[in-house]
Tab-separated table of N, CA and C in Angstrom:
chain	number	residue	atom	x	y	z
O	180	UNK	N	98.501	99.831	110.775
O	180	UNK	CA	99.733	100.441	111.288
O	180	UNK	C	100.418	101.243	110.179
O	181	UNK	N	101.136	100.603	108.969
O	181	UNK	CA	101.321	101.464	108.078
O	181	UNK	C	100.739	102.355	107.542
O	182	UNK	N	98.949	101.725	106.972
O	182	UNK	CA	98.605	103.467	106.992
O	182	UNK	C	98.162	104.327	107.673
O	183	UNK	N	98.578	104.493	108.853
O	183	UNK	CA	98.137	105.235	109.710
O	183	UNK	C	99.732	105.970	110.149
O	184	UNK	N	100.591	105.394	109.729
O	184	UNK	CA	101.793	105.919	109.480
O	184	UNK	C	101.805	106.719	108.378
O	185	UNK	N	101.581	106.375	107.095
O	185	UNK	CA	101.249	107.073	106.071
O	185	UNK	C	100.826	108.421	106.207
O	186	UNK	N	99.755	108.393	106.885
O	186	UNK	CA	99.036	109.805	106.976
O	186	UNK	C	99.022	110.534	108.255
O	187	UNK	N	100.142	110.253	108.873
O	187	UNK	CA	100.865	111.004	109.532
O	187	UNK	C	101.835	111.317	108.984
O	188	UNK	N	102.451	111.019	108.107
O	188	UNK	CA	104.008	111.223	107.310
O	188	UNK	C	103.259	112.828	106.506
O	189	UNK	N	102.222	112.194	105.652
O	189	UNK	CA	101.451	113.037	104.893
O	189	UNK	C	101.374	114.644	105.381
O	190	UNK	N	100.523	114.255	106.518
O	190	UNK	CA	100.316	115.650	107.480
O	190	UNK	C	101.148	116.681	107.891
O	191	UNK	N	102.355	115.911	108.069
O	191	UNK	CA	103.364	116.530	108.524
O	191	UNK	C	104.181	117.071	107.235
O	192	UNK	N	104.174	116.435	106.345
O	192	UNK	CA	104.330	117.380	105.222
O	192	UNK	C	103.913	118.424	104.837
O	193	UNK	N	102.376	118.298	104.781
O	193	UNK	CA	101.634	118.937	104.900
O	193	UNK	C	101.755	120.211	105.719
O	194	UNK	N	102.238	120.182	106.918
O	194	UNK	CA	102.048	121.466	107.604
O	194	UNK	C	103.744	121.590	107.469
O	195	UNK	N	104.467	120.937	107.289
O	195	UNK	CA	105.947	121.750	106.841
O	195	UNK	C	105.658	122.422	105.930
């Protein structure tokens, strides 16, 4: 759960 939260947090950084 958390890291799969993680690297959605990531991604979305990512494409900001």
């Amino acid at each position: 759960m958390g890291m799969r939260l993680n690297v959605i947090r990531k991604v979305t950084v990512l494409s900001n």
